[in-house]
Structures are given as structure tokens and as C-alpha cells.
């Protein structure tokens, strides 16, 4: 039994190492003082005195401050709108009774079966018709509603006993007061989980912002990094490119490290089995 556990553990460690190899190389290369493209750049073992020069060169070569600002506006703007829409939709599907509620909910979930690139053309036509092409709002607009978020909040609200709502109603609270003061505070773990998923998805998104944004001043981190990589300096100096990639990833790594426990616990709380 112990031997089987050791074998399984060894296989898991091997898989983890394979999956983490690109990140390990990026981490080692970003602090490597030699910016050349010699054979030493392929090493995963640091054999040098670390330097921050690659990060300084990356910050000088790309306007990362602007990229961070644009990406933060997009990611947090989408999240703010989604919190409102998924909370209201989740409450309606979990607590309100109306004709065709379950059918509408299942039709709503069909969005989860669609591959995002399928919607690029209709979404782009809609953004152009609305006059939002080339703006950060045009990037955000298609994501203001979320089928996954609605499903998550519906399941979460269904797990909360109705006694809390009934007590609030007896005290004279309206439905929106019950939602704001009773249900949402109790659904905080699910909101944290969805927030992390949403922020990570839209922070790393590349194709849709590339289709909508057409000016350097509106570029997000992923587009800016791609432009930086194609540049003469970024294309030749792998250390600088690795440093720039780490600058893009660092906020998400820090966010997940801080909220990792809440992220795991929230899905257990939300009752996805029900």
C-alpha cells in the first residue's frame, strides 16, 4: 500500500514538474544577467548572481503602467457589472416563481456550451453598431452577463435556508434589502470564487481585446506583451521578454496566493452538487 502511494506521489510530482517547466524557465531567465540567446538560456537551474536589470529594461521598453491601468479597468469593470447581473439573475432563478423559469434557466446555460471564438463576429458587429469599437467599454460589454456566474449564485442562494429571508420580511425588508443585507453577505465565499475566476480570465484574455482595440493608448497587458515580444529588443533578449511576462503574471499569482483557501472553500460552500 505504501509502495503504491509512493508511486502515485512520484507520478504526480512528475506531472507537476512538466506543467511548471515553462514557469520555472521564465522565473530563472527573468533574473539571468546574460541577455544573450546562448545555450545557457535553456537551463532551469540558476547558476548566476540574480539581477533586476531585465525588469528595468522591460519597463523602459514597454509602457507597462498604461497596460496595467487599461487591464485593471477592463477586468474590474467587467467584474463590477457581473456581480450585479449574476446576483439579480441568481436570485430570480433561485427564489422567484414565474412561468418557464426552469426552461429559461436551462436555455441560459446553453452559453456554457459555446466556444468563445464562435461569438467574436456577432459580438464585434454589435460593438461596432453601438459605436464602442476601439474603446475599453467595447471590450467589456459582451461580458457583463455570465452564465457560469448565474449558475453559481443560483446554487448558492438555494443552499441558504429561507428562514433568514422570512425573518427579514417580517421586519419589513423589501426583496432588494433582503438580497443586499441577508443573501449576499452569506454568499460571500461564492462571490470571492467567481471574482477570482473572472479576474483571471479577463486579465489574461488576448484575442477579443486584439479584435476591438486599435490604438496603442488602449492596449491591455496581453496585447502590449505581444507587441513587446515582436519588437526588436524584446525579440532578441529572452531575459527581458521573460521579465515582461512575469510582470504580466505577477498580479494574478499574488491574488491567487492570497485567496487560494477562500477559492477552494467557496466552491464547497456553493453546493455545486445540488
PDB file of C-alpha atoms in Angstrom:
ATOM      1  CA  UNK A   1       0.000   0.000   0.000  1.00  0.00           C
ATOM      2  CA  UNK A   2       2.808   2.348   0.902  1.00  0.00           C
ATOM      3  CA  UNK A   3       4.669   1.487  -2.296  1.00  0.00           C
ATOM      4  CA  UNK A   4       1.561   2.297  -4.354  1.00  0.00           C
ATOM      5  CA  UNK A   5       1.234   5.639  -2.570  1.00  0.00           C
ATOM      6  CA  UNK A   6       4.879   6.440  -3.312  1.00  0.00           C
ATOM      7  CA  UNK A   7       4.413   5.553  -6.987  1.00  0.00           C
ATOM      8  CA  UNK A   8       1.313   7.723  -7.270  1.00  0.00           C
ATOM      9  CA  UNK A   9       3.058  10.566  -5.457  1.00  0.00           C
ATOM     10  CA  UNK A  10       6.066  10.278  -7.760  1.00  0.00           C
ATOM     11  CA  UNK A  11       3.867  10.364 -10.859  1.00  0.00           C
ATOM     12  CA  UNK A  12       2.032  13.420  -9.537  1.00  0.00           C
ATOM     13  CA  UNK A  13       5.332  15.193  -8.868  1.00  0.00           C
ATOM     14  CA  UNK A  14       6.499  14.369 -12.398  1.00  0.00           C
ATOM     15  CA  UNK A  15       3.298  15.793 -13.903  1.00  0.00           C
ATOM     16  CA  UNK A  16       3.577  18.917 -11.737  1.00  0.00           C
ATOM     17  CA  UNK A  17       7.184  19.392 -12.844  1.00  0.00           C
ATOM     18  CA  UNK A  18       6.273  19.051 -16.522  1.00  0.00           C
ATOM     19  CA  UNK A  19       3.409  21.524 -16.224  1.00  0.00           C
ATOM     20  CA  UNK A  20       5.503  24.013 -14.273  1.00  0.00           C
ATOM     21  CA  UNK A  21       8.587  23.828 -16.503  1.00  0.00           C
ATOM     22  CA  UNK A  22       7.678  26.915 -18.633  1.00  0.00           C
ATOM     23  CA  UNK A  23       7.062  28.949 -15.486  1.00  0.00           C
ATOM     24  CA  UNK A  24      10.316  27.777 -13.893  1.00  0.00           C
ATOM     25  CA  UNK A  25      12.257  28.678 -17.039  1.00  0.00           C
ATOM     26  CA  UNK A  26      10.637  32.098 -17.155  1.00  0.00           C
ATOM     27  CA  UNK A  27      11.459  32.695 -13.485  1.00  0.00           C
ATOM     28  CA  UNK A  28      15.107  31.681 -13.948  1.00  0.00           C
ATOM     29  CA  UNK A  29      15.533  33.562 -17.232  1.00  0.00           C
ATOM     30  CA  UNK A  30      13.986  36.792 -15.922  1.00  0.00           C
ATOM     31  CA  UNK A  31      16.756  37.142 -13.303  1.00  0.00           C
ATOM     32  CA  UNK A  32      19.595  35.939 -15.564  1.00  0.00           C
ATOM     33  CA  UNK A  33      22.162  38.712 -16.148  1.00  0.00           C
ATOM     34  CA  UNK A  34      23.196  37.413 -19.593  1.00  0.00           C
ATOM     35  CA  UNK A  35      20.585  38.637 -22.091  1.00  0.00           C
ATOM     36  CA  UNK A  36      22.094  36.619 -24.920  1.00  0.00           C
ATOM     37  CA  UNK A  37      20.387  33.672 -26.546  1.00  0.00           C
ATOM     38  CA  UNK A  38      23.123  31.138 -25.765  1.00  0.00           C
ATOM     39  CA  UNK A  39      22.598  27.537 -24.763  1.00  0.00           C
ATOM     40  CA  UNK A  40      22.649  28.582 -21.098  1.00  0.00           C
ATOM     41  CA  UNK A  41      19.250  30.225 -21.544  1.00  0.00           C
ATOM     42  CA  UNK A  42      17.664  26.751 -21.672  1.00  0.00           C
ATOM     43  CA  UNK A  43      18.834  25.866 -18.166  1.00  0.00           C
ATOM     44  CA  UNK A  44      16.266  25.547 -15.377  1.00  0.00           C
ATOM     45  CA  UNK A  45      18.944  25.762 -12.691  1.00  0.00           C
ATOM     46  CA  UNK A  46      20.109  29.268 -11.785  1.00  0.00           C
ATOM     47  CA  UNK A  47      23.911  29.396 -11.994  1.00  0.00           C
ATOM     48  CA  UNK A  48      24.365  33.141 -11.683  1.00  0.00           C
ATOM     49  CA  UNK A  49      24.005  36.106  -9.387  1.00  0.00           C
ATOM     50  CA  UNK A  50      20.395  37.361  -9.812  1.00  0.00           C
ATOM     51  CA  UNK A  51      19.836  40.782 -11.301  1.00  0.00           C
ATOM     52  CA  UNK A  52      16.845  43.075 -11.766  1.00  0.00           C
ATOM     53  CA  UNK A  53      18.262  44.563 -14.960  1.00  0.00           C
ATOM     54  CA  UNK A  54      15.884  42.602 -17.179  1.00  0.00           C
ATOM     55  CA  UNK A  55      12.893  44.054 -15.334  1.00  0.00           C
ATOM     56  CA  UNK A  56      14.279  47.572 -15.664  1.00  0.00           C
ATOM     57  CA  UNK A  57      14.792  47.059 -19.411  1.00  0.00           C
ATOM     58  CA  UNK A  58      11.285  45.652 -19.793  1.00  0.00           C
ATOM     59  CA  UNK A  59       9.717  48.617 -18.003  1.00  0.00           C
ATOM     60  CA  UNK A  60      11.714  51.005 -20.167  1.00  0.00           C
ATOM     61  CA  UNK A  61      10.820  49.199 -23.404  1.00  0.00           C
ATOM     62  CA  UNK A  62       7.077  48.861 -22.816  1.00  0.00           C
ATOM     63  CA  UNK A  63       4.514  51.206 -21.301  1.00  0.00           C
ATOM     64  CA  UNK A  64       3.515  48.719 -18.617  1.00  0.00           C
ATOM     65  CA  UNK A  65       1.961  51.380 -16.388  1.00  0.00           C
ATOM     66  CA  UNK A  66      -0.592  52.150 -19.112  1.00  0.00           C
ATOM     67  CA  UNK A  67      -1.103  48.453 -19.845  1.00  0.00           C
ATOM     68  CA  UNK A  68      -1.772  47.760 -16.168  1.00  0.00           C
ATOM     69  CA  UNK A  69      -4.254  50.618 -15.963  1.00  0.00           C
ATOM     70  CA  UNK A  70      -6.188  49.550 -19.065  1.00  0.00           C
ATOM     71  CA  UNK A  71      -6.244  45.905 -17.977  1.00  0.00           C
ATOM     72  CA  UNK A  72      -7.405  46.811 -14.476  1.00  0.00           C
ATOM     73  CA  UNK A  73     -10.201  48.970 -15.903  1.00  0.00           C
ATOM     74  CA  UNK A  74     -11.354  46.112 -18.144  1.00  0.00           C
ATOM     75  CA  UNK A  75     -11.058  43.283 -15.594  1.00  0.00           C
ATOM     76  CA  UNK A  76     -12.548  45.107 -12.610  1.00  0.00           C
ATOM     77  CA  UNK A  77     -15.139  46.904 -14.742  1.00  0.00           C
ATOM     78  CA  UNK A  78     -16.399  43.576 -16.076  1.00  0.00           C
ATOM     79  CA  UNK A  79     -16.407  42.107 -12.571  1.00  0.00           C
ATOM     80  CA  UNK A  80     -18.390  45.015 -11.118  1.00  0.00           C
ATOM     81  CA  UNK A  81     -21.102  44.648 -13.768  1.00  0.00           C
ATOM     82  CA  UNK A  82     -21.127  40.867 -13.442  1.00  0.00           C
ATOM     83  CA  UNK A  83     -21.586  40.960  -9.668  1.00  0.00           C
ATOM     84  CA  UNK A  84     -24.776  42.952 -10.203  1.00  0.00           C
ATOM     85  CA  UNK A  85     -26.174  40.855 -13.046  1.00  0.00           C
ATOM     86  CA  UNK A  86     -25.344  37.408 -11.645  1.00  0.00           C
ATOM     87  CA  UNK A  87     -26.686  38.341  -8.205  1.00  0.00           C
ATOM     88  CA  UNK A  88     -30.015  39.528  -9.598  1.00  0.00           C
ATOM     89  CA  UNK A  89     -30.319  36.651 -12.079  1.00  0.00           C
ATOM     90  CA  UNK A  90     -29.255  34.077  -9.496  1.00  0.00           C
ATOM     91  CA  UNK A  91     -31.815  35.438  -7.028  1.00  0.00           C
ATOM     92  CA  UNK A  92     -34.569  35.348  -9.652  1.00  0.00           C
ATOM     93  CA  UNK A  93     -33.839  31.742 -10.651  1.00  0.00           C
ATOM     94  CA  UNK A  94     -33.426  30.577  -7.049  1.00  0.00           C
ATOM     95  CA  UNK A  95     -36.169  32.421  -5.192  1.00  0.00           C
ATOM     96  CA  UNK A  96     -38.796  33.776  -7.583  1.00  0.00           C
ATOM     97  CA  UNK A  97     -41.549  31.705  -9.196  1.00  0.00           C
ATOM     98  CA  UNK A  98     -42.612  32.597 -12.737  1.00  0.00           C
ATOM     99  CA  UNK A  99     -43.778  30.655 -15.818  1.00  0.00           C
ATOM    100  CA  UNK A 100     -40.964  28.912 -17.666  1.00  0.00           C
ATOM    101  CA  UNK A 101     -38.358  29.646 -15.001  1.00  0.00           C
ATOM    102  CA  UNK A 102     -36.519  26.338 -15.309  1.00  0.00           C
ATOM    103  CA  UNK A 103     -36.698  26.335 -19.119  1.00  0.00           C
ATOM    104  CA  UNK A 104     -35.290  29.858 -19.305  1.00  0.00           C
ATOM    105  CA  UNK A 105     -32.543  28.894 -16.873  1.00  0.00           C
ATOM    106  CA  UNK A 106     -31.504  25.866 -18.925  1.00  0.00           C
ATOM    107  CA  UNK A 107     -31.579  27.904 -22.116  1.00  0.00           C
ATOM    108  CA  UNK A 108     -29.432  30.480 -20.357  1.00  0.00           C
ATOM    109  CA  UNK A 109     -26.910  27.779 -19.503  1.00  0.00           C
ATOM    110  CA  UNK A 110     -26.503  26.914 -23.178  1.00  0.00           C
ATOM    111  CA  UNK A 111     -23.972  29.745 -23.256  1.00  0.00           C
ATOM    112  CA  UNK A 112     -21.591  27.448 -21.400  1.00  0.00           C
ATOM    113  CA  UNK A 113     -21.557  25.108 -24.392  1.00  0.00           C
ATOM    114  CA  UNK A 114     -20.479  27.793 -26.858  1.00  0.00           C
ATOM    115  CA  UNK A 115     -16.801  28.218 -27.641  1.00  0.00           C
ATOM    116  CA  UNK A 116     -15.955  31.932 -27.136  1.00  0.00           C
ATOM    117  CA  UNK A 117     -14.382  32.402 -30.627  1.00  0.00           C
ATOM    118  CA  UNK A 118     -17.762  31.472 -32.165  1.00  0.00           C
ATOM    119  CA  UNK A 119     -19.226  34.709 -30.784  1.00  0.00           C
ATOM    120  CA  UNK A 120     -16.438  37.007 -31.949  1.00  0.00           C
ATOM    121  CA  UNK A 121     -18.072  38.027 -35.244  1.00  0.00           C
ATOM    122  CA  UNK A 122     -21.577  38.800 -33.890  1.00  0.00           C
ATOM    123  CA  UNK A 123     -20.111  40.494 -30.828  1.00  0.00           C
ATOM    124  CA  UNK A 124     -17.808  42.592 -32.980  1.00  0.00           C
ATOM    125  CA  UNK A 125     -20.690  43.676 -35.226  1.00  0.00           C
ATOM    126  CA  UNK A 126     -22.719  44.631 -32.167  1.00  0.00           C
ATOM    127  CA  UNK A 127     -19.828  46.619 -30.689  1.00  0.00           C
ATOM    128  CA  UNK A 128     -19.359  48.474 -33.990  1.00  0.00           C
ATOM    129  CA  UNK A 129     -23.090  49.227 -34.267  1.00  0.00           C
ATOM    130  CA  UNK A 130     -23.072  50.619 -30.733  1.00  0.00           C
ATOM    131  CA  UNK A 131     -20.122  52.863 -31.521  1.00  0.00           C
ATOM    132  CA  UNK A 132     -17.888  51.160 -28.946  1.00  0.00           C
ATOM    133  CA  UNK A 133     -15.237  49.860 -31.319  1.00  0.00           C
ATOM    134  CA  UNK A 134     -11.733  50.847 -30.227  1.00  0.00           C
ATOM    135  CA  UNK A 135     -12.763  51.553 -26.627  1.00  0.00           C
ATOM    136  CA  UNK A 136     -12.271  49.675 -23.386  1.00  0.00           C
ATOM    137  CA  UNK A 137     -16.040  49.674 -22.910  1.00  0.00           C
ATOM    138  CA  UNK A 138     -16.325  47.733 -26.153  1.00  0.00           C
ATOM    139  CA  UNK A 139     -14.048  45.057 -24.682  1.00  0.00           C
ATOM    140  CA  UNK A 140     -16.113  44.863 -21.512  1.00  0.00           C
ATOM    141  CA  UNK A 141     -19.656  44.944 -22.918  1.00  0.00           C
ATOM    142  CA  UNK A 142     -20.049  41.290 -24.071  1.00  0.00           C
ATOM    143  CA  UNK A 143     -19.085  40.018 -20.619  1.00  0.00           C
ATOM    144  CA  UNK A 144     -21.483  41.997 -18.454  1.00  0.00           C
ATOM    145  CA  UNK A 145     -23.576  38.836 -18.039  1.00  0.00           C
ATOM    146  CA  UNK A 146     -22.179  35.429 -17.114  1.00  0.00           C
ATOM    147  CA  UNK A 147     -23.923  32.073 -17.420  1.00  0.00           C
ATOM    148  CA  UNK A 148     -21.427  30.432 -15.092  1.00  0.00           C
ATOM    149  CA  UNK A 149     -21.790  33.198 -12.515  1.00  0.00           C
ATOM    150  CA  UNK A 150     -25.583  32.984 -12.673  1.00  0.00           C
ATOM    151  CA  UNK A 151     -25.442  29.216 -12.176  1.00  0.00           C
ATOM    152  CA  UNK A 152     -23.039  29.599  -9.253  1.00  0.00           C
ATOM    153  CA  UNK A 153     -25.182  32.225  -7.500  1.00  0.00           C
ATOM    154  CA  UNK A 154     -28.379  30.263  -8.087  1.00  0.00           C
ATOM    155  CA  UNK A 155     -26.862  27.199  -6.472  1.00  0.00           C
ATOM    156  CA  UNK A 156     -25.520  29.294  -3.602  1.00  0.00           C
ATOM    157  CA  UNK A 157     -28.843  31.008  -2.897  1.00  0.00           C
ATOM    158  CA  UNK A 158     -30.633  27.658  -2.996  1.00  0.00           C
ATOM    159  CA  UNK A 159     -28.333  26.374  -0.249  1.00  0.00           C
ATOM    160  CA  UNK A 160     -29.257  29.258   2.069  1.00  0.00           C
ATOM    161  CA  UNK A 161     -32.295  28.454   4.280  1.00  0.00           C
ATOM    162  CA  UNK A 162     -35.360  30.582   3.611  1.00  0.00           C
ATOM    163  CA  UNK A 163     -35.724  31.268   7.349  1.00  0.00           C
ATOM    164  CA  UNK A 164     -33.274  34.154   7.066  1.00  0.00           C
ATOM    165  CA  UNK A 165     -35.339  35.809   4.324  1.00  0.00           C
ATOM    166  CA  UNK A 166     -38.603  35.252   6.153  1.00  0.00           C
ATOM    167  CA  UNK A 167     -37.173  36.898   9.251  1.00  0.00           C
ATOM    168  CA  UNK A 168     -36.113  39.907   7.181  1.00  0.00           C
ATOM    169  CA  UNK A 169     -39.555  40.126   5.552  1.00  0.00           C
ATOM    170  CA  UNK A 170     -41.223  40.053   8.957  1.00  0.00           C
ATOM    171  CA  UNK A 171     -39.019  43.003   9.936  1.00  0.00           C
ATOM    172  CA  UNK A 172     -40.354  44.886   6.894  1.00  0.00           C
ATOM    173  CA  UNK A 173     -37.458  44.446   4.479  1.00  0.00           C
ATOM    174  CA  UNK A 174     -38.088  44.653   0.727  1.00  0.00           C
ATOM    175  CA  UNK A 175     -36.728  41.980  -1.604  1.00  0.00           C
ATOM    176  CA  UNK A 176     -33.747  44.063  -2.605  1.00  0.00           C
ATOM    177  CA  UNK A 177     -32.944  44.770   1.044  1.00  0.00           C
ATOM    178  CA  UNK A 178     -33.117  41.046   1.760  1.00  0.00           C
ATOM    179  CA  UNK A 179     -30.796  40.362  -1.157  1.00  0.00           C
ATOM    180  CA  UNK A 180     -28.321  43.059  -0.160  1.00  0.00           C
ATOM    181  CA  UNK A 181     -28.275  42.625   3.612  1.00  0.00           C
ATOM    182  CA  UNK A 182     -29.020  38.912   4.018  1.00  0.00           C
ATOM    183  CA  UNK A 183     -28.259  36.769   0.968  1.00  0.00           C
ATOM    184  CA  UNK A 184     -25.193  38.443  -0.482  1.00  0.00           C
ATOM    185  CA  UNK A 185     -23.244  38.528   2.810  1.00  0.00           C
ATOM    186  CA  UNK A 186     -23.937  34.812   3.225  1.00  0.00           C
ATOM    187  CA  UNK A 187     -22.917  34.194  -0.388  1.00  0.00           C
ATOM    188  CA  UNK A 188     -19.566  35.933   0.044  1.00  0.00           C
ATOM    189  CA  UNK A 189     -17.484  32.733  -0.493  1.00  0.00           C
ATOM    190  CA  UNK A 190     -19.140  32.134  -3.863  1.00  0.00           C
ATOM    191  CA  UNK A 191     -18.634  35.771  -4.841  1.00  0.00           C
ATOM    192  CA  UNK A 192     -14.945  35.516  -3.962  1.00  0.00           C
ATOM    193  CA  UNK A 193     -14.568  32.376  -6.081  1.00  0.00           C
ATOM    194  CA  UNK A 194     -16.337  33.905  -9.057  1.00  0.00           C
ATOM    195  CA  UNK A 195     -14.338  37.119  -8.710  1.00  0.00           C
ATOM    196  CA  UNK A 196     -11.068  35.203  -8.920  1.00  0.00           C
ATOM    197  CA  UNK A 197     -12.223  33.231 -11.958  1.00  0.00           C
ATOM    198  CA  UNK A 198     -13.477  36.357 -13.716  1.00  0.00           C
ATOM    199  CA  UNK A 199     -10.388  38.448 -12.976  1.00  0.00           C
ATOM    200  CA  UNK A 200      -8.014  35.723 -14.127  1.00  0.00           C
ATOM    201  CA  UNK A 201      -9.958  35.097 -17.327  1.00  0.00           C
ATOM    202  CA  UNK A 202     -10.198  38.726 -18.406  1.00  0.00           C
ATOM    203  CA  UNK A 203      -6.744  39.711 -17.185  1.00  0.00           C
ATOM    204  CA  UNK A 204      -5.231  37.075 -19.491  1.00  0.00           C
ATOM    205  CA  UNK A 205      -7.605  37.497 -22.437  1.00  0.00           C
ATOM    206  CA  UNK A 206      -5.894  38.273 -25.715  1.00  0.00           C
ATOM    207  CA  UNK A 207      -7.984  37.559 -28.809  1.00  0.00           C
ATOM    208  CA  UNK A 208     -11.073  39.661 -28.069  1.00  0.00           C
ATOM    209  CA  UNK A 209      -9.184  42.805 -26.944  1.00  0.00           C
ATOM    210  CA  UNK A 210      -6.961  42.406 -30.005  1.00  0.00           C
ATOM    211  CA  UNK A 211     -10.057  42.451 -32.236  1.00  0.00           C
ATOM    212  CA  UNK A 212     -11.610  45.512 -30.588  1.00  0.00           C
ATOM    213  CA  UNK A 213      -8.713  47.780 -29.624  1.00  0.00           C
ATOM    214  CA  UNK A 214      -6.899  49.571 -32.429  1.00  0.00           C
ATOM    215  CA  UNK A 215      -4.795  52.215 -30.658  1.00  0.00           C
ATOM    216  CA  UNK A 216      -1.625  51.853 -28.528  1.00  0.00           C
ATOM    217  CA  UNK A 217      -3.114  54.012 -25.749  1.00  0.00           C
ATOM    218  CA  UNK A 218      -5.896  51.472 -25.172  1.00  0.00           C
ATOM    219  CA  UNK A 219      -3.790  48.307 -25.258  1.00  0.00           C
ATOM    220  CA  UNK A 220      -4.116  45.806 -22.435  1.00  0.00           C
ATOM    221  CA  UNK A 221      -1.269  43.793 -20.907  1.00  0.00           C
ATOM    222  CA  UNK A 222      -1.608  40.799 -23.202  1.00  0.00           C
ATOM    223  CA  UNK A 223      -1.606  42.921 -26.353  1.00  0.00           C
ATOM    224  CA  UNK A 224       1.201  45.087 -25.025  1.00  0.00           C
ATOM    225  CA  UNK A 225       3.249  41.996 -24.195  1.00  0.00           C
ATOM    226  CA  UNK A 226       2.714  40.603 -27.698  1.00  0.00           C
ATOM    227  CA  UNK A 227       3.810  43.895 -29.250  1.00  0.00           C
ATOM    228  CA  UNK A 228       6.756  43.988 -26.867  1.00  0.00           C
ATOM    229  CA  UNK A 229       7.776  40.438 -27.832  1.00  0.00           C
ATOM    230  CA  UNK A 230       7.636  41.267 -31.543  1.00  0.00           C
ATOM    231  CA  UNK A 231       9.819  44.326 -31.066  1.00  0.00           C
ATOM    232  CA  UNK A 232      13.476  44.197 -31.941  1.00  0.00           C
ATOM    233  CA  UNK A 233      14.716  44.381 -28.357  1.00  0.00           C
ATOM    234  CA  UNK A 234      12.153  42.002 -26.839  1.00  0.00           C
ATOM    235  CA  UNK A 235      12.547  39.513 -29.696  1.00  0.00           C
ATOM    236  CA  UNK A 236      16.329  39.166 -29.186  1.00  0.00           C
ATOM    237  CA  UNK A 237      16.686  39.369 -25.427  1.00  0.00           C
ATOM    238  CA  UNK A 238      14.978  36.385 -23.834  1.00  0.00           C
ATOM    239  CA  UNK A 239      15.694  37.594 -20.319  1.00  0.00           C
ATOM    240  CA  UNK A 240      13.867  40.859 -20.941  1.00  0.00           C
ATOM    241  CA  UNK A 241      10.949  39.004 -22.536  1.00  0.00           C
ATOM    242  CA  UNK A 242      10.754  36.615 -19.559  1.00  0.00           C
ATOM    243  CA  UNK A 243      10.786  39.575 -17.184  1.00  0.00           C
ATOM    244  CA  UNK A 244       7.973  41.250 -19.105  1.00  0.00           C
ATOM    245  CA  UNK A 245       5.923  38.051 -18.993  1.00  0.00           C
ATOM    246  CA  UNK A 246       6.460  37.772 -15.249  1.00  0.00           C
ATOM    247  CA  UNK A 247       5.298  41.373 -14.826  1.00  0.00           C
ATOM    248  CA  UNK A 248       2.038  40.434 -16.548  1.00  0.00           C
ATOM    249  CA  UNK A 249       1.559  37.294 -14.455  1.00  0.00           C
ATOM    250  CA  UNK A 250       2.595  38.606 -11.046  1.00  0.00           C
ATOM    251  CA  UNK A 251      -0.687  40.300 -10.019  1.00  0.00           C
ATOM    252  CA  UNK A 252      -2.641  37.103 -10.718  1.00  0.00           C
ATOM    253  CA  UNK A 253      -0.111  34.942  -8.894  1.00  0.00           C
ATOM    254  CA  UNK A 254      -0.273  37.211  -5.870  1.00  0.00           C
ATOM    255  CA  UNK A 255      -4.070  37.324  -5.974  1.00  0.00           C
ATOM    256  CA  UNK A 256      -4.409  33.556  -6.133  1.00  0.00           C
ATOM    257  CA  UNK A 257      -1.789  33.042  -3.405  1.00  0.00           C
ATOM    258  CA  UNK A 258      -3.701  35.339  -1.045  1.00  0.00           C
ATOM    259  CA  UNK A 259      -7.178  33.942  -1.766  1.00  0.00           C
ATOM    260  CA  UNK A 260      -6.307  30.307  -2.504  1.00  0.00           C
ATOM    261  CA  UNK A 261      -8.043  28.915   0.570  1.00  0.00           C
ATOM    262  CA  UNK A 262     -11.172  31.020   0.030  1.00  0.00           C
ATOM    263  CA  UNK A 263     -11.220  29.958  -3.611  1.00  0.00           C
ATOM    264  CA  UNK A 264     -11.300  26.250  -2.748  1.00  0.00           C
ATOM    265  CA  UNK A 265     -13.685  26.587   0.195  1.00  0.00           C
ATOM    266  CA  UNK A 266     -16.132  28.716  -1.766  1.00  0.00           C
ATOM    267  CA  UNK A 267     -16.930  26.007  -4.307  1.00  0.00           C
ATOM    268  CA  UNK A 268     -17.534  23.548  -1.483  1.00  0.00           C
ATOM    269  CA  UNK A 269     -19.895  26.029   0.151  1.00  0.00           C
ATOM    270  CA  UNK A 270     -21.801  26.895  -3.001  1.00  0.00           C
ATOM    271  CA  UNK A 271     -23.274  23.420  -3.296  1.00  0.00           C
ATOM    272  CA  UNK A 272     -22.419  22.668  -6.909  1.00  0.00           C
ATOM    273  CA  UNK A 273     -23.597  19.096  -6.315  1.00  0.00           C
ATOM    274  CA  UNK A 274     -27.180  20.228  -5.784  1.00  0.00           C
TER     275      UNK A 274
END
